[in-house]
Coordinates of C-alpha atoms and ligand atoms in Angstrom, one line a residue:
M1 CA 37.6 -12.9 6.2
I2 CA 39.0 -9.4 6.1
E3 CA 37.0 -7.4 3.5
R4 CA 37.8 -3.8 4.6
A5 CA 40.5 -1.7 3.0
D6 CA 40.7 0.9 5.8
L7 CA 42.3 -1.2 8.5
K8 CA 45.5 0.0 10.2
T9 CA 47.9 -2.8 11.1
I10 CA 49.7 -3.6 14.3
W11 CA 52.3 -6.4 14.2
L12 CA 54.0 -8.9 16.4
L13 CA 57.6 -9.5 15.3
G14 CA 59.3 -12.6 16.8
R15 CA 60.6 -16.0 16.0
P16 CA 58.7 -18.3 16.5
V17 CA 55.3 -16.5 16.9
E18 CA 52.9 -19.3 15.8
H19 CA 51.9 -20.2 19.4
S20 CA 51.6 -16.6 20.6
L21 CA 48.4 -15.6 22.3
S22 CA 48.9 -11.9 21.6
P23 CA 46.8 -11.8 18.4
L24 CA 43.9 -13.4 20.3
I25 CA 44.2 -10.9 23.2
Q26 CA 44.8 -7.8 21.1
N27 CA 42.1 -8.4 18.5
R28 CA 39.5 -9.1 21.2
A29 CA 40.3 -5.8 22.7
I30 CA 40.4 -3.9 19.4
G31 CA 37.0 -5.4 18.4
H32 CA 35.5 -4.3 21.8
L33 CA 36.9 -0.8 21.3
K34 CA 35.5 -0.7 17.7
E35 CA 38.8 0.5 16.3
R36 CA 39.6 0.1 12.6
A37 CA 42.7 -1.9 13.2
I38 CA 44.0 -5.5 13.1
Y39 CA 46.9 -7.2 15.0
L40 CA 48.9 -9.7 13.0
A41 CA 51.9 -11.9 13.9
A42 CA 55.0 -12.4 11.6
S43 CA 57.9 -14.8 12.2
V44 CA 61.0 -12.8 11.3
E45 CA 64.5 -14.0 10.9
P46 CA 67.1 -11.9 12.9
D47 CA 68.9 -11.0 9.6
D48 CA 65.6 -9.5 8.2
F49 CA 64.5 -7.8 11.4
E50 CA 65.8 -4.3 10.7
Q51 CA 64.5 -4.2 7.1
V52 CA 61.0 -5.3 8.2
V53 CA 60.9 -2.7 11.0
R54 CA 61.9 0.1 8.5
A55 CA 59.2 -1.1 6.0
L56 CA 56.3 -1.0 8.5
P57 CA 55.9 2.8 8.8
A58 CA 55.8 3.0 5.0
L59 CA 52.9 0.6 5.0
G60 CA 51.0 2.8 7.4
A61 CA 51.3 0.4 10.4
L62 CA 50.4 1.9 13.8
G63 CA 53.2 0.0 15.6
A64 CA 54.5 -3.4 16.6
N65 CA 55.2 -5.7 19.5
V66 CA 58.7 -7.2 19.5
T67 CA 59.4 -10.5 21.2
V68 CA 62.1 -13.1 21.5
P69 CA 64.8 -13.0 20.0
H70 CA 64.5 -9.3 18.8
K71 CA 64.0 -7.2 21.9
I72 CA 67.6 -5.9 22.2
R73 CA 68.0 -5.4 18.4
A74 CA 64.8 -3.4 18.4
F75 CA 66.3 -1.1 21.0
E76 CA 69.2 -0.4 18.7
V77 CA 67.0 0.2 15.6
C78 CA 64.8 2.8 17.3
E79 CA 65.4 6.5 16.6
T80 CA 64.2 7.4 20.1
T81 CA 63.4 5.3 23.2
S82 CA 61.5 5.9 26.4
E83 CA 63.3 6.2 29.7
R84 CA 62.0 2.8 30.9
A85 CA 63.2 1.1 27.7
Q86 CA 66.6 2.6 28.3
R87 CA 66.7 1.3 31.8
I88 CA 65.8 -2.2 30.7
G89 CA 67.9 -2.0 27.6
A90 CA 65.2 -3.7 25.5
V91 CA 62.1 -2.7 23.5
N92 CA 58.9 -4.7 23.3
T93 CA 56.7 -1.9 21.7
L94 CA 57.4 0.1 18.5
L95 CA 55.5 3.2 17.7
F96 CA 55.4 4.7 14.2
S97 CA 54.5 8.3 13.9
D98 CA 55.6 10.9 11.3
G99 CA 57.8 8.3 9.7
S100 CA 59.9 7.9 12.9
I101 CA 60.5 4.7 14.9
R102 CA 60.0 5.1 18.7
G103 CA 60.7 2.3 21.2
D104 CA 59.1 1.7 24.6
N105 CA 59.0 -1.2 27.0
T106 CA 55.7 -2.1 28.7
D107 CA 56.7 -5.4 30.2
G108 CA 57.5 -4.1 33.7
A109 CA 54.8 -1.5 34.0
G110 CA 52.2 -3.9 32.5
W111 CA 53.1 -6.6 35.0
W112 CA 52.9 -4.1 37.9
W113 CA 49.7 -2.6 36.8
S114 CA 47.9 -6.0 36.5
L115 CA 49.0 -7.2 40.0
P116 CA 46.4 -7.1 42.8
K117 CA 46.3 -3.8 44.6
E118 CA 47.5 -5.3 48.0
V119 CA 50.8 -6.2 46.4
H120 CA 51.4 -2.5 45.6
S121 CA 51.9 -1.8 49.3
L122 CA 54.7 -4.3 49.8
R123 CA 58.2 -2.9 50.1
R124 CA 60.4 -5.9 50.0
A125 CA 61.0 -8.3 47.0
V126 CA 62.9 -11.5 46.2
V127 CA 63.4 -11.9 42.4
I128 CA 64.4 -15.4 41.2
G129 CA 66.4 -15.2 38.0
A130 CA 68.5 -12.5 36.3
G131 CA 67.6 -12.6 32.6
G132 CA 65.7 -10.1 30.5
A133 CA 62.4 -10.5 32.4
A134 CA 64.1 -10.1 35.7
R135 CA 65.7 -6.8 34.5
A136 CA 62.2 -5.4 33.6
V137 CA 60.9 -6.6 37.0
V138 CA 63.7 -5.1 39.1
A139 CA 63.6 -1.7 37.3
T140 CA 59.8 -1.6 37.9
L141 CA 60.2 -2.5 41.6
I142 CA 62.7 0.3 42.1
D143 CA 60.4 2.7 40.2
N144 CA 57.6 1.8 42.5
G145 CA 59.4 2.5 45.7
F146 CA 60.6 -0.9 46.9
D147 CA 63.1 -0.5 49.8
E148 CA 64.8 -3.9 49.6
I149 CA 65.3 -6.1 46.5
V150 CA 67.2 -9.4 46.6
V151 CA 68.0 -11.1 43.2
L152 CA 68.8 -14.8 43.4
N153 CA 70.3 -16.6 40.4
R154 CA 72.0 -19.8 39.4
T155 CA 74.8 -17.7 38.1
V156 CA 75.3 -15.2 40.9
E157 CA 77.7 -13.0 38.8
R158 CA 74.8 -12.4 36.3
A159 CA 72.6 -11.2 39.2
E160 CA 75.4 -8.9 40.4
R161 CA 75.8 -7.4 36.9
L162 CA 72.1 -6.8 36.6
L163 CA 72.1 -4.9 39.9
T164 CA 75.2 -2.9 39.1
D165 CA 73.6 -1.8 35.8
L166 CA 70.4 -0.7 37.4
E167 CA 72.0 0.8 40.5
A168 CA 74.2 3.1 38.4
G169 CA 71.1 4.6 36.8
F170 CA 68.8 5.5 39.7
G171 CA 67.1 4.8 43.0
T172 CA 68.0 4.4 46.6
A173 CA 66.7 0.8 47.2
S174 CA 69.0 -1.6 49.0
L175 CA 69.9 -4.2 46.3
S176 CA 71.7 -7.5 46.9
S177 CA 72.3 -10.8 45.2
G178 CA 72.6 -14.4 46.2
T179 CA 72.3 -18.1 45.2
L180 CA 69.1 -19.9 44.6
A181 CA 69.9 -22.1 47.6
S182 CA 69.7 -19.0 49.9
F183 CA 66.0 -18.5 49.1
P184 CA 64.6 -19.8 52.4
E185 CA 66.7 -17.3 54.4
H186 CA 65.5 -14.4 52.3
L187 CA 61.8 -15.3 52.5
E188 CA 60.6 -13.0 55.3
T189 CA 57.0 -12.0 56.0
H190 CA 55.4 -9.4 53.6
T191 CA 57.7 -10.2 50.7
L192 CA 56.8 -10.2 47.0
V193 CA 58.5 -13.2 45.3
V194 CA 58.8 -13.0 41.5
Q195 CA 59.8 -16.1 39.6
T196 CA 61.4 -15.1 36.3
T197 CA 63.4 -18.1 35.2
S198 CA 62.4 -20.7 32.6
V199 CA 62.4 -23.5 35.3
G200 CA 59.0 -25.1 35.5
L201 CA 58.1 -24.2 31.9
D202 CA 57.7 -27.9 31.1
G203 CA 55.7 -28.5 34.3
R204 CA 58.7 -30.0 36.1
G205 CA 61.4 -28.6 38.3
C206 CA 61.4 -25.9 40.9
P207 CA 64.2 -23.2 41.0
V208 CA 64.1 -22.9 44.8
D209 CA 63.3 -25.0 47.9
L210 CA 60.2 -23.8 49.8
P211 CA 59.9 -23.7 53.6
T212 CA 57.1 -25.9 55.2
Q213 CA 55.1 -22.8 55.9
W214 CA 54.5 -19.9 53.6
P215 CA 55.2 -16.7 55.6
E216 CA 52.4 -14.2 56.3
G217 CA 51.7 -11.5 53.8
C218 CA 54.0 -13.0 51.1
Y219 CA 52.8 -13.1 47.5
L220 CA 54.2 -15.1 44.5
S221 CA 54.2 -13.7 41.0
E222 CA 55.1 -16.5 38.7
L223 CA 55.9 -15.2 35.2
I224 CA 55.3 -18.5 33.5
Y225 CA 51.8 -18.9 32.1
G226 CA 49.7 -21.5 30.4
R227 CA 50.5 -24.2 33.0
S228 CA 50.8 -24.5 36.7
T229 CA 54.5 -24.7 37.6
P230 CA 55.5 -26.9 40.6
L231 CA 56.5 -23.6 42.5
F232 CA 53.1 -22.1 41.8
S233 CA 51.2 -25.2 42.9
R234 CA 53.3 -25.7 46.0
V235 CA 52.7 -22.1 47.2
R236 CA 49.0 -22.5 46.6
E237 CA 49.0 -25.8 48.6
L238 CA 50.7 -23.9 51.5
G239 CA 47.8 -21.4 51.4
G240 CA 49.8 -18.6 49.8
E241 CA 48.5 -16.0 47.4
A242 CA 49.9 -16.2 43.9
S243 CA 49.3 -15.3 40.3
D244 CA 50.9 -16.6 37.1
G245 CA 52.3 -14.9 33.9
L246 CA 48.9 -14.2 32.5
E247 CA 49.1 -10.9 34.4
M248 CA 52.3 -9.8 32.6
L249 CA 51.1 -11.0 29.3
C250 CA 47.8 -9.1 29.5
G251 CA 49.2 -6.1 31.3
Q252 CA 51.9 -5.4 28.8
A253 CA 49.5 -6.0 25.9
A254 CA 47.0 -3.5 27.3
L255 CA 49.6 -0.8 27.9
S256 CA 51.0 -1.3 24.4
L257 CA 47.5 -1.1 22.8
A258 CA 46.8 2.1 24.7
L259 CA 50.0 3.6 23.2
W260 CA 49.2 2.6 19.6
L261 CA 45.6 3.8 19.8
G262 CA 46.4 7.0 21.8
R263 CA 44.0 6.0 24.5
E264 CA 44.2 5.9 28.3
P265 CA 45.2 2.6 29.9
A266 CA 42.0 2.5 31.8
E267 CA 40.0 2.5 28.6
I268 CA 41.6 -0.9 27.5
P269 CA 39.4 -3.9 28.5
L270 CA 42.0 -5.8 30.5
E271 CA 39.5 -8.2 32.0
L272 CA 38.3 -9.1 28.5
M273 CA 41.9 -9.8 27.5
R274 CA 42.3 -12.2 30.5
Q275 CA 39.1 -13.9 29.7
A276 CA 40.1 -14.5 26.0
V277 CA 43.2 -16.4 27.2
Q278 CA 41.3 -18.3 29.9
E279 CA 38.7 -19.5 27.3
R280 CA 41.5 -20.7 25.1
Ligands
ATR301 P1 64.5 -14.2 29.9 O1 64.8 -13.1 29.0 O2 63.1 -14.9 29.6 O3 64.5 -13.8 31.4 P2 67.1 -15.4 29.8 O4 67.7 -14.1 29.7 O5 67.6 -16.5 29.0 O6 65.5 -15.4 29.6 O7 67.2 -15.8 31.4 C1 66.8 -17.1 31.9 C2 66.9 -17.1 33.4 O8 66.5 -18.4 33.8 C3 68.3 -16.9 33.9 O9 68.2 -16.3 35.2 C4 68.8 -18.3 34.0 O10 69.9 -18.5 35.0 P3 71.4 -18.2 34.5 O11 71.6 -16.8 34.5 O12 72.2 -18.9 35.6 O13 71.6 -18.9 33.2 C5 67.6 -19.0 34.5 N1 67.7 -20.5 34.3 C6 67.5 -21.1 33.1 N2 67.6 -22.4 33.2 C7 67.8 -22.7 34.6 C8 68.0 -23.8 35.4 N3 67.9 -25.1 34.8 N4 68.2 -23.7 36.7 C9 68.2 -22.4 37.2 N5 68.1 -21.3 36.5 C10 67.8 -21.4 35.2

């Protein structure tokens, strides 16, 4: 029961949102930090999205997270956007201050921040998929000094378009695209493999074929969470290091919370957020 009248609100706007773990994660962290705030989720129709966003600053809300299907619309509604949101072309975090609406995107940086430190020294990546999540991942890899990035997708033209968009903006990394079938030939030692497609979400299907041996020093970051995908299980069986999408979920949540509360990312209890999901 909420009995206090001095709580600031933070919102999740998406459709559907009923199964989202964000309220669990965010309210656990907000409670730990003893902030007078509450994180609430609202299922919003695309036609109502802009009106809802414009009403929130008037209600005194601190900000909002935006998820499927509103991330691109959110980018358009914002008065100002961060450089990283501009690169990705989508917004997952809205900040309301002085009546203005600012947009940021913490998906890529949050994912990177929550990966184990040994992954941060890798310089070569193979990204599977070319949708919105892949765009955030590739922009983040370029930002973090990766020398070589290969994007593999079912529709190769979409991978090419993603690379052209990002290449035009910045960076000196060598970027190339290919088919999903070419995965084994791109899997060299010391490669970060990032799985961004929806394949495996239902526990079945693997977007790529794996070799019989997992090469030395390779790491799989599977962005699907909540279940072990066939790709994730197979890499672990081969003795490979891997993490699932819990890292991105918690990493982006922690960075967004730091922005709303005006705190340093290091102050946000990331481990507690992970634990909250694992308990569930
Ligand atoms: P998101 O924003 O979550 O990344 P998206 O933009 O819809 O979602 O992208 C989904 C990704 O999963 C795409 O790379 C898509 O490949 P296509 O560009 O060829 O559509 C990939 N994907 C979805 N279903 C797939 C399947 N059955 N086999 C292979 N790739 C699939």
